[in-house]
PDB file of N, CA and C in Angstrom:
ATOM      1  N   GLU M 145     184.604 -36.310  65.244  1.00  0.00           N
ATOM      2  CA  GLU M 145     185.314 -35.788  64.076  1.00  0.00           C
ATOM      3  C   GLU M 145     186.602 -35.116  64.542  1.00  0.00           C
ATOM      4  N   LYS M 146     187.674 -35.363  63.827  1.00  0.00           N
ATOM      5  CA  LYS M 146     188.992 -34.860  64.223  1.00  0.00           C
ATOM      6  C   LYS M 146     189.078 -33.342  64.230  1.00  0.00           C
ATOM      7  N   ILE M 147     188.415 -32.682  63.271  1.00  0.00           N
ATOM      8  CA  ILE M 147     188.498 -31.219  63.212  1.00  0.00           C
ATOM      9  C   ILE M 147     187.949 -30.591  64.489  1.00  0.00           C
ATOM     10  N   ALA M 148     186.887 -31.145  65.032  1.00  0.00           N
ATOM     11  CA  ALA M 148     186.309 -30.618  66.274  1.00  0.00           C
ATOM     12  C   ALA M 148     187.291 -30.782  67.428  1.00  0.00           C
ATOM     13  N   GLU M 149     187.954 -31.925  67.492  1.00  0.00           N
ATOM     14  CA  GLU M 149     188.943 -32.162  68.548  1.00  0.00           C
ATOM     15  C   GLU M 149     190.115 -31.194  68.425  1.00  0.00           C
ATOM     16  N   MET M 150     190.579 -30.973  67.204  1.00  0.00           N
ATOM     17  CA  MET M 150     191.715 -30.067  66.992  1.00  0.00           C
ATOM     18  C   MET M 150     191.354 -28.630  67.365  1.00  0.00           C
ATOM     19  N   ILE M 151     190.181 -28.182  66.926  1.00  0.00           N
ATOM     20  CA  ILE M 151     189.768 -26.812  67.247  1.00  0.00           C
ATOM     21  C   ILE M 151     189.547 -26.662  68.742  1.00  0.00           C
ATOM     22  N   GLN M 152     188.967 -27.664  69.367  1.00  0.00           N
ATOM     23  CA  GLN M 152     188.748 -27.608  70.816  1.00  0.00           C
ATOM     24  C   GLN M 152     190.082 -27.489  71.556  1.00  0.00           C
ATOM     25  N   HIS M 153     191.082 -28.234  71.112  1.00  0.00           N
ATOM     26  CA  HIS M 153     192.397 -28.145  71.749  1.00  0.00           C
ATOM     27  C   HIS M 153     193.005 -26.758  71.546  1.00  0.00           C
ATOM     28  N   LEU M 154     192.971 -26.252  70.325  1.00  0.00           N
ATOM     29  CA  LEU M 154     193.526 -24.917  70.065  1.00  0.00           C
ATOM     30  C   LEU M 154     192.808 -23.856  70.895  1.00  0.00           C
ATOM     31  N   ALA M 155     191.490 -23.964  70.980  1.00  0.00           N
ATOM     32  CA  ALA M 155     190.710 -23.005  71.763  1.00  0.00           C
ATOM     33  C   ALA M 155     191.058 -23.082  73.250  1.00  0.00           C
ATOM     34  N   SER M 156     191.400 -24.263  73.718  1.00  0.00           N
ATOM     35  CA  SER M 156     191.710 -24.425  75.145  1.00  0.00           C
ATOM     36  C   SER M 156     193.045 -23.788  75.530  1.00  0.00           C
ATOM     37  N   VAL M 157     193.924 -23.581  74.572  1.00  0.00           N
ATOM     38  CA  VAL M 157     195.229 -22.973  74.877  1.00  0.00           C
ATOM     39  C   VAL M 157     195.312 -21.523  74.416  1.00  0.00           C
ATOM     40  N   SER M 158     194.202 -20.983  73.976  1.00  0.00           N
ATOM     41  CA  SER M 158     194.146 -19.590  73.553  1.00  0.00           C
ATOM     42  C   SER M 158     193.201 -18.831  74.465  1.00  0.00           C
ATOM     43  N   SER M 159     193.573 -17.621  74.834  1.00  0.00           N
ATOM     44  CA  SER M 159     192.722 -16.893  75.769  1.00  0.00           C
ATOM     45  C   SER M 159     191.877 -15.803  75.116  1.00  0.00           C
ATOM     46  N   ARG M 160     192.367 -15.172  74.046  1.00  0.00           N
ATOM     47  CA  ARG M 160     191.616 -14.055  73.467  1.00  0.00           C
ATOM     48  C   ARG M 160     191.374 -14.152  71.969  1.00  0.00           C
ATOM     49  N   ARG M 161     192.343 -14.660  71.220  1.00  0.00           N
ATOM     50  CA  ARG M 161     192.217 -14.662  69.769  1.00  0.00           C
ATOM     51  C   ARG M 161     192.719 -15.981  69.210  1.00  0.00           C
ATOM     52  N   LEU M 162     192.024 -16.446  68.187  1.00  0.00           N
ATOM     53  CA  LEU M 162     192.369 -17.711  67.554  1.00  0.00           C
ATOM     54  C   LEU M 162     192.304 -17.506  66.041  1.00  0.00           C
ATOM     55  N   ILE M 163     193.371 -17.861  65.345  1.00  0.00           N
ATOM     56  CA  ILE M 163     193.408 -17.751  63.899  1.00  0.00           C
ATOM     57  C   ILE M 163     193.608 -19.154  63.338  1.00  0.00           C
ATOM     58  N   ILE M 164     192.681 -19.553  62.484  1.00  0.00           N
ATOM     59  CA  ILE M 164     192.686 -20.914  61.937  1.00  0.00           C
ATOM     60  C   ILE M 164     192.660 -20.825  60.415  1.00  0.00           C
ATOM     61  N   THR M 165     193.501 -21.628  59.768  1.00  0.00           N
ATOM     62  CA  THR M 165     193.415 -21.775  58.321  1.00  0.00           C
ATOM     63  C   THR M 165     193.098 -23.237  58.025  1.00  0.00           C
ATOM     64  N   PHE M 166     192.350 -23.447  56.952  1.00  0.00           N
ATOM     65  CA  PHE M 166     191.994 -24.811  56.582  1.00  0.00           C
ATOM     66  C   PHE M 166     191.642 -24.842  55.105  1.00  0.00           C
ATOM     67  N   ALA M 167     191.671 -26.041  54.547  1.00  0.00           N
ATOM     68  CA  ALA M 167     191.268 -26.244  53.161  1.00  0.00           C
ATOM     69  C   ALA M 167     189.740 -26.301  53.126  1.00  0.00           C
ATOM     70  N   PRO M 168     189.118 -25.372  52.432  1.00  0.00           N
ATOM     71  CA  PRO M 168     187.649 -25.343  52.423  1.00  0.00           C
ATOM     72  C   PRO M 168     187.052 -26.388  51.503  1.00  0.00           C
ATOM     73  N   TYR M 169     185.956 -26.986  51.944  1.00  0.00           N
ATOM     74  CA  TYR M 169     185.241 -27.920  51.083  1.00  0.00           C
ATOM     75  C   TYR M 169     184.282 -27.124  50.210  1.00  0.00           C
ATOM     76  N   THR M 170     184.414 -27.301  48.918  1.00  0.00           N
ATOM     77  CA  THR M 170     183.443 -26.794  47.951  1.00  0.00           C
ATOM     78  C   THR M 170     183.156 -27.944  46.995  1.00  0.00           C
ATOM     79  N   LEU M 171     182.075 -27.851  46.268  1.00  0.00           N
ATOM     80  CA  LEU M 171     181.762 -28.919  45.308  1.00  0.00           C
ATOM     81  C   LEU M 171     182.895 -29.085  44.298  1.00  0.00           C
ATOM     82  N   LEU M 172     183.441 -27.961  43.819  1.00  0.00           N
ATOM     83  CA  LEU M 172     184.511 -28.034  42.829  1.00  0.00           C
ATOM     84  C   LEU M 172     185.761 -28.684  43.410  1.00  0.00           C
ATOM     85  N   LEU M 173     186.210 -28.227  44.587  1.00  0.00           N
ATOM     86  CA  LEU M 173     187.419 -28.807  45.187  1.00  0.00           C
ATOM     87  C   LEU M 173     187.207 -30.267  45.578  1.00  0.00           C
ATOM     88  N   GLY M 174     186.021 -30.592  46.059  1.00  0.00           N
ATOM     89  CA  GLY M 174     185.714 -31.978  46.391  1.00  0.00           C
ATOM     90  C   GLY M 174     185.760 -32.866  45.159  1.00  0.00           C
ATOM     91  N   ALA M 175     185.212 -32.363  44.055  1.00  0.00           N
ATOM     92  CA  ALA M 175     185.228 -33.121  42.804  1.00  0.00           C
ATOM     93  C   ALA M 175     186.651 -33.287  42.282  1.00  0.00           C
ATOM     94  N   LEU M 176     187.436 -32.212  42.349  1.00  0.00           N
ATOM     95  CA  LEU M 176     188.825 -32.288  41.890  1.00  0.00           C
ATOM     96  C   LEU M 176     189.625 -33.293  42.719  1.00  0.00           C
ATOM     97  N   LYS M 177     189.410 -33.295  44.028  1.00  0.00           N
ATOM     98  CA  LYS M 177     190.119 -34.248  44.886  1.00  0.00           C
ATOM     99  C   LYS M 177     189.704 -35.680  44.562  1.00  0.00           C
ATOM    100  N   SER M 178     188.419 -35.898  44.378  1.00  0.00           N
ATOM    101  CA  SER M 178     187.935 -37.242  44.027  1.00  0.00           C
ATOM    102  C   SER M 178     188.485 -37.694  42.683  1.00  0.00           C
ATOM    103  N   PHE M 179     188.485 -36.799  41.714  1.00  0.00           N
ATOM    104  CA  PHE M 179     188.990 -37.124  40.387  1.00  0.00           C
ATOM    105  C   PHE M 179     190.484 -37.444  40.450  1.00  0.00           C
ATOM    106  N   GLY M 180     191.251 -36.650  41.189  1.00  0.00           N
ATOM    107  CA  GLY M 180     192.688 -36.876  41.315  1.00  0.00           C
ATOM    108  C   GLY M 180     193.023 -38.180  42.007  1.00  0.00           C
ATOM    109  N   SER M 181     192.156 -38.625  42.900  1.00  0.00           N
ATOM    110  CA  SER M 181     192.428 -39.869  43.630  1.00  0.00           C
ATOM    111  C   SER M 181     192.248 -41.109  42.760  1.00  0.00           C
ATOM    112  N   LEU M 182     191.654 -40.947  41.581  1.00  0.00           N
ATOM    113  CA  LEU M 182     191.479 -42.080  40.670  1.00  0.00           C
ATOM    114  C   LEU M 182     192.784 -42.493  39.997  1.00  0.00           C
ATOM    115  N   PHE M 183     193.776 -41.603  40.025  1.00  0.00           N
ATOM    116  CA  PHE M 183     195.040 -41.859  39.348  1.00  0.00           C
ATOM    117  C   PHE M 183     196.133 -42.160  40.362  1.00  0.00           C
ATOM    118  N   PRO M 184     197.041 -43.080  40.036  1.00  0.00           N
ATOM    119  CA  PRO M 184     198.104 -43.421  40.982  1.00  0.00           C
ATOM    120  C   PRO M 184     199.115 -42.282  41.122  1.00  0.00           C
ATOM    121  N   GLY M 185     199.758 -42.261  42.257  1.00  0.00           N
ATOM    122  CA  GLY M 185     200.809 -41.267  42.497  1.00  0.00           C
ATOM    123  C   GLY M 185     200.334 -40.170  43.423  1.00  0.00           C
ATOM    124  N   PRO M 186     201.213 -39.715  44.310  1.00  0.00           N
ATOM    125  CA  PRO M 186     200.833 -38.728  45.325  1.00  0.00           C
ATOM    126  C   PRO M 186     200.547 -37.337  44.760  1.00  0.00           C
ATOM    127  N   SER M 187     201.056 -37.016  43.577  1.00  0.00           N
ATOM    128  CA  SER M 187     200.879 -35.662  43.062  1.00  0.00           C
ATOM    129  C   SER M 187     199.542 -35.471  42.352  1.00  0.00           C
ATOM    130  N   LYS M 188     198.731 -36.493  42.263  1.00  0.00           N
ATOM    131  CA  LYS M 188     197.479 -36.402  41.516  1.00  0.00           C
ATOM    132  C   LYS M 188     196.302 -35.919  42.372  1.00  0.00           C
ATOM    133  N   ALA M 189     196.365 -36.099  43.657  1.00  0.00           N
ATOM    134  CA  ALA M 189     195.276 -35.654  44.541  1.00  0.00           C
ATOM    135  C   ALA M 189     195.883 -35.011  45.779  1.00  0.00           C
ATOM    136  N   THR M 190     195.237 -33.947  46.237  1.00  0.00           N
ATOM    137  CA  THR M 190     195.725 -33.276  47.435  1.00  0.00           C
ATOM    138  C   THR M 190     195.579 -34.193  48.650  1.00  0.00           C
ATOM    139  N   ARG M 191     196.485 -34.060  49.562  1.00  0.00           N
ATOM    140  CA  ARG M 191     196.395 -34.831  50.809  1.00  0.00           C
ATOM    141  C   ARG M 191     195.666 -34.039  51.884  1.00  0.00           C
ATOM    142  N   ALA M 192     195.308 -32.814  51.548  1.00  0.00           N
ATOM    143  CA  ALA M 192     194.608 -31.968  52.515  1.00  0.00           C
ATOM    144  C   ALA M 192     193.205 -32.510  52.777  1.00  0.00           C
ATOM    145  N   TYR M 193     192.775 -32.374  53.998  1.00  0.00           N
ATOM    146  CA  TYR M 193     191.409 -32.708  54.353  1.00  0.00           C
ATOM    147  C   TYR M 193     190.566 -31.461  54.122  1.00  0.00           C
ATOM    148  N   LEU M 194     189.465 -31.609  53.442  1.00  0.00           N
ATOM    149  CA  LEU M 194     188.591 -30.479  53.142  1.00  0.00           C
ATOM    150  C   LEU M 194     187.516 -30.371  54.215  1.00  0.00           C
ATOM    151  N   HIS M 195     187.254 -29.143  54.679  1.00  0.00           N
ATOM    152  CA  HIS M 195     186.259 -28.911  55.727  1.00  0.00           C
ATOM    153  C   HIS M 195     185.291 -27.825  55.298  1.00  0.00           C
ATOM    154  N   LYS M 196     184.031 -28.007  55.607  1.00  0.00           N
ATOM    155  CA  LYS M 196     183.037 -26.974  55.321  1.00  0.00           C
ATOM    156  C   LYS M 196     183.247 -25.814  56.285  1.00  0.00           C
ATOM    157  N   GLU M 197     183.230 -24.609  55.739  1.00  0.00           N
ATOM    158  CA  GLU M 197     183.403 -23.429  56.583  1.00  0.00           C
ATOM    159  C   GLU M 197     182.326 -23.371  57.661  1.00  0.00           C
ATOM    160  N   SER M 198     181.106 -23.729  57.312  1.00  0.00           N
ATOM    161  CA  SER M 198     180.010 -23.676  58.288  1.00  0.00           C
ATOM    162  C   SER M 198     180.269 -24.617  59.466  1.00  0.00           C
ATOM    163  N   ASP M 199     180.917 -25.763  59.215  1.00  0.00           N
ATOM    164  CA  ASP M 199     181.246 -26.688  60.306  1.00  0.00           C
ATOM    165  C   ASP M 199     182.271 -26.067  61.247  1.00  0.00           C
ATOM    166  N   VAL M 200     183.301 -25.442  60.682  1.00  0.00           N
ATOM    167  CA  VAL M 200     184.350 -24.812  61.504  1.00  0.00           C
ATOM    168  C   VAL M 200     183.753 -23.674  62.324  1.00  0.00           C
ATOM    169  N   VAL M 201     182.929 -22.848  61.702  1.00  0.00           N
ATOM    170  CA  VAL M 201     182.290 -21.728  62.407  1.00  0.00           C
ATOM    171  C   VAL M 201     181.383 -22.250  63.520  1.00  0.00           C
ATOM    172  N   ASP M 202     180.592 -23.273  63.246  1.00  0.00           N
ATOM    173  CA  ASP M 202     179.705 -23.848  64.266  1.00  0.00           C
ATOM    174  C   ASP M 202     180.493 -24.363  65.468  1.00  0.00           C
ATOM    175  N   ILE M 203     181.603 -25.034  65.204  1.00  0.00           N
ATOM    176  CA  ILE M 203     182.436 -25.561  66.294  1.00  0.00           C
ATOM    177  C   ILE M 203     182.951 -24.417  67.156  1.00  0.00           C
ATOM    178  N   LEU M 204     183.473 -23.371  66.508  1.00  0.00           N
ATOM    179  CA  LEU M 204     184.009 -22.224  67.255  1.00  0.00           C
ATOM    180  C   LEU M 204     182.919 -21.548  68.086  1.00  0.00           C
ATOM    181  N   GLN M 205     181.760 -21.359  67.494  1.00  0.00           N
ATOM    182  CA  GLN M 205     180.669 -20.699  68.221  1.00  0.00           C
ATOM    183  C   GLN M 205     180.182 -21.537  69.394  1.00  0.00           C
ATOM    184  N   LYS M 206     180.124 -22.841  69.236  1.00  0.00           N
ATOM    185  CA  LYS M 206     179.721 -23.713  70.339  1.00  0.00           C
ATOM    186  C   LYS M 206     180.716 -23.661  71.489  1.00  0.00           C
ATOM    187  N   LEU M 207     181.973 -23.349  71.161  1.00  0.00           N
ATOM    188  CA  LEU M 207     183.006 -23.236  72.188  1.00  0.00           C
ATOM    189  C   LEU M 207     183.069 -21.836  72.787  1.00  0.00           C
ATOM    190  N   GLY M 208     182.172 -20.937  72.359  1.00  0.00           N
ATOM    191  CA  GLY M 208     182.103 -19.595  72.932  1.00  0.00           C
ATOM    192  C   GLY M 208     182.918 -18.540  72.207  1.00  0.00           C
ATOM    193  N   TRP M 209     183.334 -18.801  70.991  1.00  0.00           N
ATOM    194  CA  TRP M 209     184.125 -17.849  70.215  1.00  0.00           C
ATOM    195  C   TRP M 209     183.226 -17.111  69.235  1.00  0.00           C
ATOM    196  N   THR M 210     183.594 -15.864  68.944  1.00  0.00           N
ATOM    197  CA  THR M 210     182.874 -15.034  67.989  1.00  0.00           C
ATOM    198  C   THR M 210     183.757 -14.841  66.763  1.00  0.00           C
ATOM    199  N   ILE M 211     183.187 -15.023  65.592  1.00  0.00           N
ATOM    200  CA  ILE M 211     183.957 -14.846  64.359  1.00  0.00           C
ATOM    201  C   ILE M 211     184.118 -13.352  64.106  1.00  0.00           C
ATOM    202  N   LYS M 212     185.380 -12.931  63.989  1.00  0.00           N
ATOM    203  CA  LYS M 212     185.652 -11.511  63.763  1.00  0.00           C
ATOM    204  C   LYS M 212     185.909 -11.231  62.281  1.00  0.00           C
ATOM    205  N   ARG M 213     186.725 -12.070  61.645  1.00  0.00           N
ATOM    206  CA  ARG M 213     187.048 -11.867  60.234  1.00  0.00           C
ATOM    207  C   ARG M 213     187.236 -13.207  59.546  1.00  0.00           C
ATOM    208  N   THR M 214     186.922 -13.236  58.250  1.00  0.00           N
ATOM    209  CA  THR M 214     187.224 -14.402  57.424  1.00  0.00           C
ATOM    210  C   THR M 214     187.763 -13.895  56.090  1.00  0.00           C
ATOM    211  N   ASP M 215     188.565 -14.717  55.458  1.00  0.00           N
ATOM    212  CA  ASP M 215     189.081 -14.363  54.139  1.00  0.00           C
ATOM    213  C   ASP M 215     189.447 -15.646  53.409  1.00  0.00           C
ATOM    214  N   PHE M 216     189.624 -15.515  52.121  1.00  0.00           N
ATOM    215  CA  PHE M 216     189.991 -16.626  51.261  1.00  0.00           C
ATOM    216  C   PHE M 216     191.403 -16.368  50.766  1.00  0.00           C
ATOM    217  N   ILE M 217     192.283 -17.330  50.936  1.00  0.00           N
ATOM    218  CA  ILE M 217     193.668 -17.209  50.487  1.00  0.00           C
ATOM    219  C   ILE M 217     193.807 -18.061  49.231  1.00  0.00           C
ATOM    220  N   LYS M 218     194.299 -17.451  48.160  1.00  0.00           N
ATOM    221  CA  LYS M 218     194.335 -18.162  46.889  1.00  0.00           C
ATOM    222  C   LYS M 218     195.583 -17.777  46.102  1.00  0.00           C
ATOM    223  N   SER M 219     196.227 -18.786  45.559  1.00  0.00           N
ATOM    224  CA  SER M 219     197.286 -18.575  44.584  1.00  0.00           C
ATOM    225  C   SER M 219     197.034 -19.574  43.464  1.00  0.00           C
ATOM    226  N   LYS M 220     197.987 -19.765  42.579  1.00  0.00           N
ATOM    227  CA  LYS M 220     197.759 -20.631  41.419  1.00  0.00           C
ATOM    228  C   LYS M 220     197.188 -21.998  41.780  1.00  0.00           C
ATOM    229  N   PHE M 221     197.832 -22.696  42.690  1.00  0.00           N
ATOM    230  CA  PHE M 221     197.404 -24.051  43.041  1.00  0.00           C
ATOM    231  C   PHE M 221     197.150 -24.209  44.532  1.00  0.00           C
ATOM    232  N   TYR M 222     196.841 -23.127  45.201  1.00  0.00           N
ATOM    233  CA  TYR M 222     196.646 -23.197  46.647  1.00  0.00           C
ATOM    234  C   TYR M 222     195.383 -22.428  47.013  1.00  0.00           C
ATOM    235  N   PHE M 223     194.529 -23.069  47.781  1.00  0.00           N
ATOM    236  CA  PHE M 223     193.308 -22.431  48.261  1.00  0.00           C
ATOM    237  C   PHE M 223     193.184 -22.727  49.746  1.00  0.00           C
ATOM    238  N   SER M 224     192.911 -21.729  50.535  1.00  0.00           N
ATOM    239  CA  SER M 224     192.609 -21.982  51.936  1.00  0.00           C
ATOM    240  C   SER M 224     191.712 -20.875  52.465  1.00  0.00           C
ATOM    241  N   LYS M 225     191.098 -21.154  53.574  1.00  0.00           N
ATOM    242  CA  LYS M 225     190.225 -20.209  54.249  1.00  0.00           C
ATOM    243  C   LYS M 225     190.897 -19.861  55.556  1.00  0.00           C
ATOM    244  N   ILE M 226     190.835 -18.582  55.932  1.00  0.00           N
ATOM    245  CA  ILE M 226     191.382 -18.158  57.214  1.00  0.00           C
ATOM    246  C   ILE M 226     190.253 -17.521  58.018  1.00  0.00           C
ATOM    247  N   ILE M 227     190.190 -17.902  59.279  1.00  0.00           N
ATOM    248  CA  ILE M 227     189.156 -17.376  60.179  1.00  0.00           C
ATOM    249  C   ILE M 227     189.822 -16.846  61.442  1.00  0.00           C
ATOM    250  N   GLU M 228     189.454 -15.645  61.810  1.00  0.00           N
ATOM    251  CA  GLU M 228     189.888 -15.087  63.086  1.00  0.00           C
ATOM    252  C   GLU M 228     188.686 -15.082  64.021  1.00  0.00           C
ATOM    253  N   ALA M 229     188.854 -15.698  65.173  1.00  0.00           N
ATOM    254  CA  ALA M 229     187.793 -15.749  66.176  1.00  0.00           C
ATOM    255  C   ALA M 229     188.310 -15.102  67.453  1.00  0.00           C
ATOM    256  N   VAL M 230     187.421 -14.439  68.166  1.00  0.00           N
ATOM    257  CA  VAL M 230     187.803 -13.779  69.413  1.00  0.00           C
ATOM    258  C   VAL M 230     186.897 -14.246  70.546  1.00  0.00           C
ATOM    259  N   LYS M 231     187.441 -14.174  71.734  1.00  0.00           N
ATOM    260  CA  LYS M 231     186.693 -14.501  72.948  1.00  0.00           C
ATOM    261  C   LYS M 231     186.335 -13.185  73.594  1.00  0.00           C
ATOM    262  N   GLU M 232     185.047 -12.921  73.705  1.00  0.00           N
ATOM    263  CA  GLU M 232     184.625 -11.621  74.276  1.00  0.00           C
ATOM    264  C   GLU M 232     184.007 -11.774  75.629  1.00  0.00           C
TER     265      GLU M 232
END
């Protein structure tokens, strides 16, 4: 999976702290993306790849990182998850 490769690369070039943002997968966002893809045109469905937070956390923990903080970033039409991981 590409997300694991990307996180592994970022972790390899970071020594103490890693901050990652990503589009979170939820049933609602997944449904909205699927529904938008039924209509032609790029503005109907997000091009973002959705990832389960638990998958991102599992990848970081397997690489030896500890989750320090998480938060949800939200505006009118933008949703993302931010995770801060530290190497202890």
